[in-house]
């Protein structure tokens, strides 16, 4: 399962731990209507290297974390033919399965560095038009309360949802959440609004055993560039 942790003391752009509200524990995503709302969230499976979380933002585009495209041992980028997106994956069933045609990461990205840890995947075939509704990207604006839907090593077979998390300094490119994160949750969407829109992706967890508070990266300065790299 692909994920990383970081020492927040070394990140001057991030708020001190003492100012954090109590972390919100993950809750299992319920079946039925609640789960159907988030079928656009799925697993990004990397053959031979584990999985991350990704989100369908258009019928053929998936947003995730850039380090998910790198093998955790060799630290080399994997080829696109080893990437699969499985939308709405739950205990062996799924809403859609697509191979990745090509992918893009920011030119400034360096493995294990957070400020540009975001990737856009173009699928070989679009998902839909029936069954899976993409989650639209949107800026944070003045919102500080968010939710996160993710897979991780504790719940690899079904997504979990955390609600009423606080985004600390969301106007910064990198910011902390009171949501918890664990290995496998990289690339998970940070959602805002009643009809959820995607404003950021999870890129790391804080140091510590098990699930720890997450770090997120805003998509605002990256998404247009990544689309241009894929000819969109």
CSV table of C-alpha atoms in Angstrom, one decimal:
chain,number,residue,atom,x,y,z
A,1,UNK,CA,0.0,0.0,0.0
A,2,UNK,CA,1.5,3.3,-1.1
A,3,UNK,CA,1.6,6.1,1.4
A,4,UNK,CA,4.2,8.2,3.1
A,5,UNK,CA,4.7,10.0,6.4
A,6,UNK,CA,6.4,13.3,7.1
A,7,UNK,CA,7.7,15.1,10.1
A,8,UNK,CA,5.6,18.2,10.5
A,9,UNK,CA,8.2,20.0,12.6
A,10,UNK,CA,10.2,20.4,9.4
A,11,UNK,CA,7.3,21.9,7.5
A,12,UNK,CA,7.1,25.6,8.4
A,13,UNK,CA,4.1,26.0,6.2
A,14,UNK,CA,2.0,23.6,8.4
A,15,UNK,CA,0.3,24.6,11.7
A,16,UNK,CA,1.8,23.3,15.0
A,17,UNK,CA,0.3,20.2,16.5
A,18,UNK,CA,-0.9,22.0,19.5
A,19,UNK,CA,-3.5,23.9,17.4
A,20,UNK,CA,-5.1,20.7,16.0
A,21,UNK,CA,-8.6,19.8,17.0
A,22,UNK,CA,-9.1,16.1,18.0
A,23,UNK,CA,-8.8,13.8,15.0
A,24,UNK,CA,-12.0,12.4,13.6
A,25,UNK,CA,-12.1,8.6,13.4
A,26,UNK,CA,-12.9,7.0,10.0
A,27,UNK,CA,-16.3,5.5,9.5
A,28,UNK,CA,-17.2,2.7,7.1
A,29,UNK,CA,-19.1,3.9,4.0
A,30,UNK,CA,-22.6,2.4,4.2
A,31,UNK,CA,-24.1,0.6,1.2
A,32,UNK,CA,-27.1,1.9,-0.7
A,33,UNK,CA,-27.6,5.6,-1.4
A,34,UNK,CA,-24.7,6.8,0.7
A,35,UNK,CA,-22.2,4.6,-1.2
A,36,UNK,CA,-23.7,5.4,-4.6
A,37,UNK,CA,-22.9,9.1,-4.1
A,38,UNK,CA,-19.2,8.2,-4.0
A,39,UNK,CA,-18.8,5.6,-6.7
A,40,UNK,CA,-16.4,8.0,-8.5
A,41,UNK,CA,-13.9,7.3,-5.7
A,42,UNK,CA,-12.0,4.1,-6.3
A,43,UNK,CA,-8.7,2.3,-5.9
A,44,UNK,CA,-5.7,3.1,-8.1
A,45,UNK,CA,-4.1,-0.3,-8.3
A,46,UNK,CA,-0.5,-0.4,-9.2
A,47,UNK,CA,0.6,-3.9,-10.4
A,48,UNK,CA,3.3,-5.2,-8.1
A,49,UNK,CA,3.4,-2.1,-5.9
A,50,UNK,CA,0.1,-1.8,-3.9
A,51,UNK,CA,-2.8,0.7,-4.2
A,52,UNK,CA,-3.8,4.3,-3.6
A,53,UNK,CA,-7.1,6.1,-3.7
A,54,UNK,CA,-8.2,8.1,-6.8
A,55,UNK,CA,-11.2,10.1,-7.9
A,56,UNK,CA,-12.9,10.3,-11.3
A,57,UNK,CA,-13.3,14.0,-12.1
A,58,UNK,CA,-14.3,13.5,-15.7
A,59,UNK,CA,-15.4,10.4,-17.6
A,60,UNK,CA,-11.8,9.6,-18.5
A,61,UNK,CA,-9.8,11.5,-15.9
A,62,UNK,CA,-8.7,10.4,-12.4
A,63,UNK,CA,-7.0,12.5,-9.8
A,64,UNK,CA,-4.6,11.0,-7.3
A,65,UNK,CA,-1.2,11.6,-5.6
A,66,UNK,CA,1.9,11.6,-7.7
A,67,UNK,CA,3.9,9.3,-5.5
A,68,UNK,CA,1.4,6.6,-6.2
A,69,UNK,CA,2.9,6.3,-9.7
A,70,UNK,CA,6.3,5.4,-8.2
A,71,UNK,CA,7.5,2.1,-6.9
A,72,UNK,CA,8.1,2.5,-3.2
A,73,UNK,CA,11.3,0.4,-3.2
A,74,UNK,CA,13.0,1.5,-6.5
A,75,UNK,CA,11.5,5.0,-6.3
A,76,UNK,CA,11.1,4.9,-10.0
A,77,UNK,CA,8.0,5.8,-11.9
A,78,UNK,CA,6.0,2.8,-13.0
A,79,UNK,CA,4.8,2.5,-16.6
A,80,UNK,CA,1.2,3.5,-17.3
A,81,UNK,CA,0.2,0.0,-18.3
A,82,UNK,CA,0.7,-1.1,-14.7
A,83,UNK,CA,-2.0,1.3,-13.5
A,84,UNK,CA,-5.7,0.4,-13.1
A,85,UNK,CA,-8.6,2.5,-11.8
A,86,UNK,CA,-11.4,0.5,-10.1
A,87,UNK,CA,-14.3,2.9,-9.4
A,88,UNK,CA,-16.6,2.2,-6.4
A,89,UNK,CA,-14.6,-0.9,-5.4
A,90,UNK,CA,-16.3,-2.8,-2.6
A,91,UNK,CA,-15.4,-6.4,-1.5
A,92,UNK,CA,-14.7,-7.7,-5.0
A,93,UNK,CA,-17.5,-5.7,-6.8
A,94,UNK,CA,-17.0,-2.4,-8.6
A,95,UNK,CA,-18.8,0.1,-10.7
A,96,UNK,CA,-16.1,0.3,-13.4
A,97,UNK,CA,-12.6,-1.0,-14.1
A,98,UNK,CA,-10.4,0.9,-16.6
A,99,UNK,CA,-6.7,0.7,-17.6
A,100,UNK,CA,-4.7,3.9,-17.7
A,101,UNK,CA,-3.7,5.2,-21.1
A,102,UNK,CA,-1.3,7.9,-19.9
A,103,UNK,CA,-0.6,10.0,-16.8
A,104,UNK,CA,0.9,13.4,-15.9
A,105,UNK,CA,2.7,14.7,-12.8
A,106,UNK,CA,4.0,18.3,-12.4
A,107,UNK,CA,7.4,18.9,-13.9
A,108,UNK,CA,8.6,20.2,-10.5
A,109,UNK,CA,7.6,17.0,-8.7
A,110,UNK,CA,10.4,15.0,-7.0
A,111,UNK,CA,9.6,11.7,-5.3
A,112,UNK,CA,8.9,12.1,-1.5
A,113,UNK,CA,8.5,15.8,-1.8
A,114,UNK,CA,5.0,17.1,-1.0
A,115,UNK,CA,4.5,20.5,-2.8
A,116,UNK,CA,3.7,19.0,-6.2
A,117,UNK,CA,2.5,15.5,-5.1
A,118,UNK,CA,-0.5,15.3,-7.5
A,119,UNK,CA,-1.1,13.3,-10.6
A,120,UNK,CA,-3.8,13.1,-13.3
A,121,UNK,CA,-4.6,9.8,-15.1
A,122,UNK,CA,-6.3,9.5,-18.5
A,123,UNK,CA,-8.2,6.3,-18.8
A,124,UNK,CA,-8.2,4.1,-21.9
A,125,UNK,CA,-12.0,4.2,-22.1
A,126,UNK,CA,-14.4,6.7,-20.4
A,127,UNK,CA,-16.5,5.6,-17.5
A,128,UNK,CA,-20.2,6.0,-17.9
A,129,UNK,CA,-22.4,7.6,-19.0
A,130,UNK,CA,-24.7,5.7,-16.6
A,131,UNK,CA,-23.9,4.7,-13.1
A,132,UNK,CA,-20.8,6.7,-12.0
A,133,UNK,CA,-21.0,10.5,-11.7
A,134,UNK,CA,-17.6,12.2,-11.7
A,135,UNK,CA,-16.9,14.5,-8.8
A,136,UNK,CA,-16.2,18.0,-10.0
A,137,UNK,CA,-13.1,19.9,-8.9
A,138,UNK,CA,-13.6,23.2,-7.1
A,139,UNK,CA,-11.5,25.7,-5.0
A,140,UNK,CA,-11.9,25.8,-1.3
A,141,UNK,CA,-13.1,29.4,-1.0
A,142,UNK,CA,-13.9,30.1,2.6
A,143,UNK,CA,-14.8,26.5,3.6
A,144,UNK,CA,-12.9,24.9,6.4
A,145,UNK,CA,-15.1,21.9,7.1
A,146,UNK,CA,-14.5,19.0,4.8
A,147,UNK,CA,-15.0,15.2,4.3
A,148,UNK,CA,-12.7,12.5,3.0
A,149,UNK,CA,-13.5,9.2,1.3
A,150,UNK,CA,-10.6,6.7,1.1
A,151,UNK,CA,-9.3,3.2,1.0
A,152,UNK,CA,-6.4,2.2,3.3
A,153,UNK,CA,-4.7,-0.8,4.7
A,154,UNK,CA,-7.2,-1.1,7.5
A,155,UNK,CA,-10.1,-1.2,5.1
A,156,UNK,CA,-8.7,-2.2,1.7
A,157,UNK,CA,-11.9,-3.8,0.5
A,158,UNK,CA,-14.3,-1.0,1.1
A,159,UNK,CA,-14.1,2.8,1.3
A,160,UNK,CA,-14.4,4.7,4.5
A,161,UNK,CA,-15.8,8.2,4.9
A,162,UNK,CA,-14.8,10.8,7.5
A,163,UNK,CA,-17.1,13.8,7.9
A,164,UNK,CA,-16.9,17.1,9.7
A,165,UNK,CA,-13.1,17.2,9.5
A,166,UNK,CA,-11.4,20.6,9.9
A,167,UNK,CA,-9.0,21.9,7.2
A,168,UNK,CA,-6.4,24.0,9.0
A,169,UNK,CA,-5.1,26.9,6.8
A,170,UNK,CA,-6.9,25.6,3.6
A,171,UNK,CA,-5.7,28.7,1.7
A,172,UNK,CA,-2.2,27.3,1.9
A,173,UNK,CA,-1.0,24.9,-0.8
A,174,UNK,CA,-0.3,22.3,1.8
A,175,UNK,CA,-2.4,22.0,4.9
A,176,UNK,CA,-3.3,19.6,7.7
A,177,UNK,CA,-6.6,18.0,8.4
A,178,UNK,CA,-8.2,16.6,11.5
A,179,UNK,CA,-9.1,13.6,9.4
A,180,UNK,CA,-7.0,10.5,10.0
A,181,UNK,CA,-5.0,8.9,7.2
A,182,UNK,CA,-3.2,5.6,6.8
A,183,UNK,CA,-1.3,3.7,4.1
A,184,UNK,CA,-3.4,3.4,1.0
A,185,UNK,CA,-5.2,6.7,1.5
A,186,UNK,CA,-2.8,8.7,-0.7
A,187,UNK,CA,-4.7,10.5,-3.4
A,188,UNK,CA,-8.0,10.4,-1.6
A,189,UNK,CA,-10.3,13.4,-2.3
A,190,UNK,CA,-10.8,16.2,0.2
A,191,UNK,CA,-14.4,17.1,-0.5
A,192,UNK,CA,-16.3,20.4,0.2
A,193,UNK,CA,-20.0,21.3,0.0
A,194,UNK,CA,-23.3,19.5,0.3
A,195,UNK,CA,-23.0,18.3,-3.3
A,196,UNK,CA,-19.4,17.3,-2.8
A,197,UNK,CA,-16.7,18.9,-4.9
A,198,UNK,CA,-13.0,18.0,-4.9
A,199,UNK,CA,-10.7,20.7,-3.5
A,200,UNK,CA,-7.6,18.8,-2.5
A,201,UNK,CA,-6.0,15.3,-2.3
A,202,UNK,CA,-4.4,13.5,0.6
A,203,UNK,CA,-0.6,13.3,0.1
A,204,UNK,CA,0.8,12.1,3.4
A,205,UNK,CA,0.1,11.1,7.0
A,206,UNK,CA,1.9,12.4,10.0
A,207,UNK,CA,4.5,10.4,11.9
A,208,UNK,CA,3.2,7.7,14.2
A,209,UNK,CA,1.8,4.2,14.2
A,210,UNK,CA,-1.5,3.5,12.5
A,211,UNK,CA,-3.8,6.2,11.3
A,212,UNK,CA,-2.6,9.7,12.0
A,213,UNK,CA,-3.7,13.2,10.9
A,214,UNK,CA,-3.5,13.8,7.2
A,215,UNK,CA,-1.7,16.3,5.0
A,216,UNK,CA,-3.5,17.5,1.9
A,217,UNK,CA,-2.5,19.4,-1.2
A,218,UNK,CA,-4.8,21.9,-2.9
A,219,UNK,CA,-5.5,21.1,-6.6
A,220,UNK,CA,-6.0,24.8,-7.5
A,221,UNK,CA,-2.5,25.5,-8.9
A,222,UNK,CA,-2.0,22.1,-10.6
A,223,UNK,CA,-5.1,20.8,-12.3
A,224,UNK,CA,-5.1,23.0,-15.4
A,225,UNK,CA,-1.4,22.3,-15.9
A,226,UNK,CA,-1.9,18.6,-15.7
A,227,UNK,CA,-4.8,18.7,-18.1
A,228,UNK,CA,-2.7,20.6,-20.6
A,229,UNK,CA,0.0,18.0,-20.3
A,230,UNK,CA,-2.5,15.3,-21.3
A,231,UNK,CA,-3.8,17.5,-24.2
A,232,UNK,CA,-7.1,18.3,-22.4
